[in-house]
CSV table of C-alpha atoms in Angstrom, one decimal:
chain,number,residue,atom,x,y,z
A,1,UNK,CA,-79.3,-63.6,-3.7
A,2,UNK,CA,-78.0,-66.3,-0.9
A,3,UNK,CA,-74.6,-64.8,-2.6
A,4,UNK,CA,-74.6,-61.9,-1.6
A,5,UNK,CA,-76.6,-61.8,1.6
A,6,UNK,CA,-73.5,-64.5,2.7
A,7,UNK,CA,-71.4,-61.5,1.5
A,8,UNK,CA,-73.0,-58.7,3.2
A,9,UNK,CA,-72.7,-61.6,6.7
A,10,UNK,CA,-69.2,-62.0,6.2
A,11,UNK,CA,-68.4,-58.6,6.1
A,12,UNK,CA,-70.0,-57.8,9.4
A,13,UNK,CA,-68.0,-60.6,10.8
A,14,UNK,CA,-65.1,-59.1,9.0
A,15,UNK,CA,-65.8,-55.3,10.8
A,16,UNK,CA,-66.6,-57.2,14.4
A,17,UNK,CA,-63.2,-58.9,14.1
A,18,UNK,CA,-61.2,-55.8,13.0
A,19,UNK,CA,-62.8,-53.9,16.1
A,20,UNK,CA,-61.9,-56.3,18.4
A,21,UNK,CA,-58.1,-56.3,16.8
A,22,UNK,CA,-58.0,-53.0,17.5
A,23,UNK,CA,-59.4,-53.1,21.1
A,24,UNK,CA,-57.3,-56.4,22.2
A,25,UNK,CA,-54.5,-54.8,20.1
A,26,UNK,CA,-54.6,-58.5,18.5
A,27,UNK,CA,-52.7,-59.4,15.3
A,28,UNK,CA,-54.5,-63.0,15.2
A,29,UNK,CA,-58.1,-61.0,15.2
A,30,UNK,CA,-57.2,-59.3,12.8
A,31,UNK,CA,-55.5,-61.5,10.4
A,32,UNK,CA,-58.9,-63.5,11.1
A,33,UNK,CA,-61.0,-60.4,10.1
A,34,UNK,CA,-59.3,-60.2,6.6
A,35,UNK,CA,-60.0,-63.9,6.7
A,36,UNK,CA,-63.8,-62.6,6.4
A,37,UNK,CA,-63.2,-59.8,4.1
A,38,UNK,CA,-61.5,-62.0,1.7
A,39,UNK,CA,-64.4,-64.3,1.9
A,40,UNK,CA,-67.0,-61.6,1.6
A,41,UNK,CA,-65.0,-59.8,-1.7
A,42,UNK,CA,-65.0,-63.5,-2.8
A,43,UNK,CA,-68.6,-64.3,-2.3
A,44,UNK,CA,-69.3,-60.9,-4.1
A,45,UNK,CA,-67.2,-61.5,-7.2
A,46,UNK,CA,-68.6,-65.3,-7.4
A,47,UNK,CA,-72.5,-63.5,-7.5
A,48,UNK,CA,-71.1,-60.7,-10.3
A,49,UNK,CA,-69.6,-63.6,-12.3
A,50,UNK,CA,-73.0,-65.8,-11.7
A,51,UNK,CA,-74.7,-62.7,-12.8
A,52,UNK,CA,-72.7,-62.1,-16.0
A,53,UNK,CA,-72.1,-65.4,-17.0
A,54,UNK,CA,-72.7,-66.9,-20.7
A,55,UNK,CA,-73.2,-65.0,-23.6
A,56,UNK,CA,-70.6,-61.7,-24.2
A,57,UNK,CA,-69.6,-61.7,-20.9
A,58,UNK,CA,-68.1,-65.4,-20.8
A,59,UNK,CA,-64.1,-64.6,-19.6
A,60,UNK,CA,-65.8,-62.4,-16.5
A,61,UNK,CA,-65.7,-65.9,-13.9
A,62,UNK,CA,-62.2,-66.2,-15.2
A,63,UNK,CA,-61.3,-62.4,-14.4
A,64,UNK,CA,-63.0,-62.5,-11.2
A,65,UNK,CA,-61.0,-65.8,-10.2
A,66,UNK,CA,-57.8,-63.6,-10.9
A,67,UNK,CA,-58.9,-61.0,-8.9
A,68,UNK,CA,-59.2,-63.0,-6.0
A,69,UNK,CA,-56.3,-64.6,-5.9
A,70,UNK,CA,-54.3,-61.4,-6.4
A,71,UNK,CA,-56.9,-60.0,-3.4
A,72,UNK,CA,-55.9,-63.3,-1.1
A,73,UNK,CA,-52.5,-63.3,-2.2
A,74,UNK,CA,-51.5,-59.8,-0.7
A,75,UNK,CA,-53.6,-60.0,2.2
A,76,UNK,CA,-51.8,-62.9,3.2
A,77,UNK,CA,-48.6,-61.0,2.8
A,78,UNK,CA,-49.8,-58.2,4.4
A,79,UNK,CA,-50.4,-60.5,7.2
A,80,UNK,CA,-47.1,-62.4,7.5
A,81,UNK,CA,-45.6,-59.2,7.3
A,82,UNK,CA,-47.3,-57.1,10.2
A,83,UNK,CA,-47.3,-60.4,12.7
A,84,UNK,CA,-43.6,-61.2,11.8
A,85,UNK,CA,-42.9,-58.0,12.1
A,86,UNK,CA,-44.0,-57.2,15.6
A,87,UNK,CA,-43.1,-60.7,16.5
A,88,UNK,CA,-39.4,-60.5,15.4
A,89,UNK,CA,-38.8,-56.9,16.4
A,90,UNK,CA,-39.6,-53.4,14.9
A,91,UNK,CA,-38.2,-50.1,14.8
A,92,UNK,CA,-40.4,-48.3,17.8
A,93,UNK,CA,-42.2,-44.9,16.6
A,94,UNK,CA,-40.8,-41.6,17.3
A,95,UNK,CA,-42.7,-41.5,20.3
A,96,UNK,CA,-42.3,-44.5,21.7
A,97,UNK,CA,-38.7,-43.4,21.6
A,98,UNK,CA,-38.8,-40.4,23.2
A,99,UNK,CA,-40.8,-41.6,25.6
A,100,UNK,CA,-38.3,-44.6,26.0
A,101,UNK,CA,-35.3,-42.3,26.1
A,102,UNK,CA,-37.2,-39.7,28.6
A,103,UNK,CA,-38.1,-42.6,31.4
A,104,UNK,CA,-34.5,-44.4,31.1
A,105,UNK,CA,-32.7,-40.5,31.1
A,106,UNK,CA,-34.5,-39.7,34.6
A,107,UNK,CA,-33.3,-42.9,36.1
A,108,UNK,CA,-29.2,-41.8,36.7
A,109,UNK,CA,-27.6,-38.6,35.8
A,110,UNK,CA,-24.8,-40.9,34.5
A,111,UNK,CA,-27.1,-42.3,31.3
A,112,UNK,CA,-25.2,-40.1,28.3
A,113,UNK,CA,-27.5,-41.7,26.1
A,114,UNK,CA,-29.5,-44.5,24.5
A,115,UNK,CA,-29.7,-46.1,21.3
A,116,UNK,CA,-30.2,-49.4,19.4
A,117,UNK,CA,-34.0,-49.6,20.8
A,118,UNK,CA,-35.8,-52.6,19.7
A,119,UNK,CA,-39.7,-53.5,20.8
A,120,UNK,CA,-41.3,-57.1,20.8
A,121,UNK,CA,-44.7,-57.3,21.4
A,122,UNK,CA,-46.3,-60.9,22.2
A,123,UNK,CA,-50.1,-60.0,22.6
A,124,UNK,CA,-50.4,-57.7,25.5
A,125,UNK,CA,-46.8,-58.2,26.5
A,126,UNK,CA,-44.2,-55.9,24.8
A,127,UNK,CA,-40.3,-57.0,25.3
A,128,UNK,CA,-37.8,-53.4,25.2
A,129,UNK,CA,-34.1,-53.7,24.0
A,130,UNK,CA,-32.0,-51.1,24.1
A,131,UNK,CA,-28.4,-49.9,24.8
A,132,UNK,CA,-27.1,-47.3,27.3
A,133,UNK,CA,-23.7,-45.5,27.5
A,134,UNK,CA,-22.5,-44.5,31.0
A,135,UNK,CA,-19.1,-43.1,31.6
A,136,UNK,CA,-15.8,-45.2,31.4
A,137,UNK,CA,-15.3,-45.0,34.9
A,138,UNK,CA,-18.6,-46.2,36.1
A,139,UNK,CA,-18.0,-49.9,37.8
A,140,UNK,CA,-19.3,-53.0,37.2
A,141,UNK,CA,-21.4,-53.3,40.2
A,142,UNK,CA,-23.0,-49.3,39.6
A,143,UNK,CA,-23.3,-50.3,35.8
A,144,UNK,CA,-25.4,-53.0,36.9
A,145,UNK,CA,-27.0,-51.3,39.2
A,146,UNK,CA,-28.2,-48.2,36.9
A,147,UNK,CA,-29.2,-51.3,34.2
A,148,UNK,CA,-31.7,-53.3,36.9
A,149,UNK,CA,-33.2,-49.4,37.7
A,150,UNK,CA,-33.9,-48.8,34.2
A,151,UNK,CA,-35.4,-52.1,34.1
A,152,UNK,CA,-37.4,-51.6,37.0
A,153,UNK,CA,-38.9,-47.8,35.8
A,154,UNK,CA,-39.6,-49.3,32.4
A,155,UNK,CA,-41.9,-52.1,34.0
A,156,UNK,CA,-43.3,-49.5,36.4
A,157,UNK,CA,-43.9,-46.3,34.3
A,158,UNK,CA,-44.8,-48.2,30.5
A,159,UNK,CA,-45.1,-51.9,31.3
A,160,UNK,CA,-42.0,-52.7,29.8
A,161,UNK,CA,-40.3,-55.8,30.0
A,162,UNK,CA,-36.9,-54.5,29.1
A,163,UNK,CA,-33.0,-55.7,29.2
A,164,UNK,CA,-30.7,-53.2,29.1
A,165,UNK,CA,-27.2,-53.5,27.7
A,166,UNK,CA,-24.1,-51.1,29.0
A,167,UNK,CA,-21.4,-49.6,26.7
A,168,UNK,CA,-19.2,-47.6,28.2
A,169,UNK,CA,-19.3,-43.8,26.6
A,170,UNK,CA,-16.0,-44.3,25.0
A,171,UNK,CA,-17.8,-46.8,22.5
A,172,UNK,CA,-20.2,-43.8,21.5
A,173,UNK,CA,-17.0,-42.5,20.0
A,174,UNK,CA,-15.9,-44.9,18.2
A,175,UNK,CA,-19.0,-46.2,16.6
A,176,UNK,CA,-20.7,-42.1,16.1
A,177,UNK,CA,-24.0,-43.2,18.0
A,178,UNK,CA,-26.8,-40.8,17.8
A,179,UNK,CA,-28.3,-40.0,20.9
């Protein structure tokens, strides 16, 4: 009984924590609320085999201690793979891009288009990478110029830390960007 009321506990905790990973937008919560779920499914399985054990049902502790380490094996994957992931820089959604493309397009008439779009997020920071192509004959100093403003919106109108690198449009050419 102490089993599986510490299992029922754990599980609470484990809900709590996955709310507030949602809320804070928090891998570390959330990695710590699979922490309690693993425990909970744990505790759970230990009472089931406690239940069953001796007599026909011998190899169920042994089954049970398989299924939780499969159980804590790919959760911790899971894990690794969502926080390195986001950590290390993902492929943004559909509409994060659009919504990427549509600030940074309203920013200079001279933006042909953008590409190579990378997002980091750091807890409630998010880093932005991307590329723009401008015209061939755009200068140094009004490259640099349109780059800082896209910067500067992207901060403003998302909360984007972003750094902007300029090709010139004959690159798009050569290397069949898509817009």
């Amino acid at each position: 009984m102490v089993l599986l009321v510490s299992a029922a506990i754990k599980e609470a905790l484990a809900v709590w924590a996955f709310r507030l990973g949602e809320k804070f937008n928090s891998e570390s919560i959330k990695g710590d609320a699979w922490h309690h779920r693993s425990d909970a499914i744990a505790t759970g399985l230990l009472a089931l085999a406690i239940l069953t054990a001796g007599g026909t049902y011998w190899w169920v502790d042994g089954v049970m201690g398989l299924v939780v380490s499969a159980f804590i094996v790919v959760t911790g994957g899971k894990i690794v793979l969502d926080a390195s992931s986001v950590l290390l820089g993902r492929a943004p959604s559909r509409e994060e891009v659009e919504e990427i493309v549509s600030v940074v397009k309203k920013v200079s008439p001279k933006v042909q288009s953008v590409h190579h779009i990378h997002v980091h997020k750091y807890g409630e920071h998010t880093e932005v990478t991307l590329h723009v192509h401008l015209p061939d004959d755009t200068s140094l100093s009004e490259a640099h110029e349109i780059a800082t403003l896209i910067e500067d919106v992207l901060r403003k109108e998302l909360g984007y830390e972003a750094t902007v690198h300029v090709e010139p449009a004959s690159a798009k050419r050569l290397k069949n960007h898509a817009d």
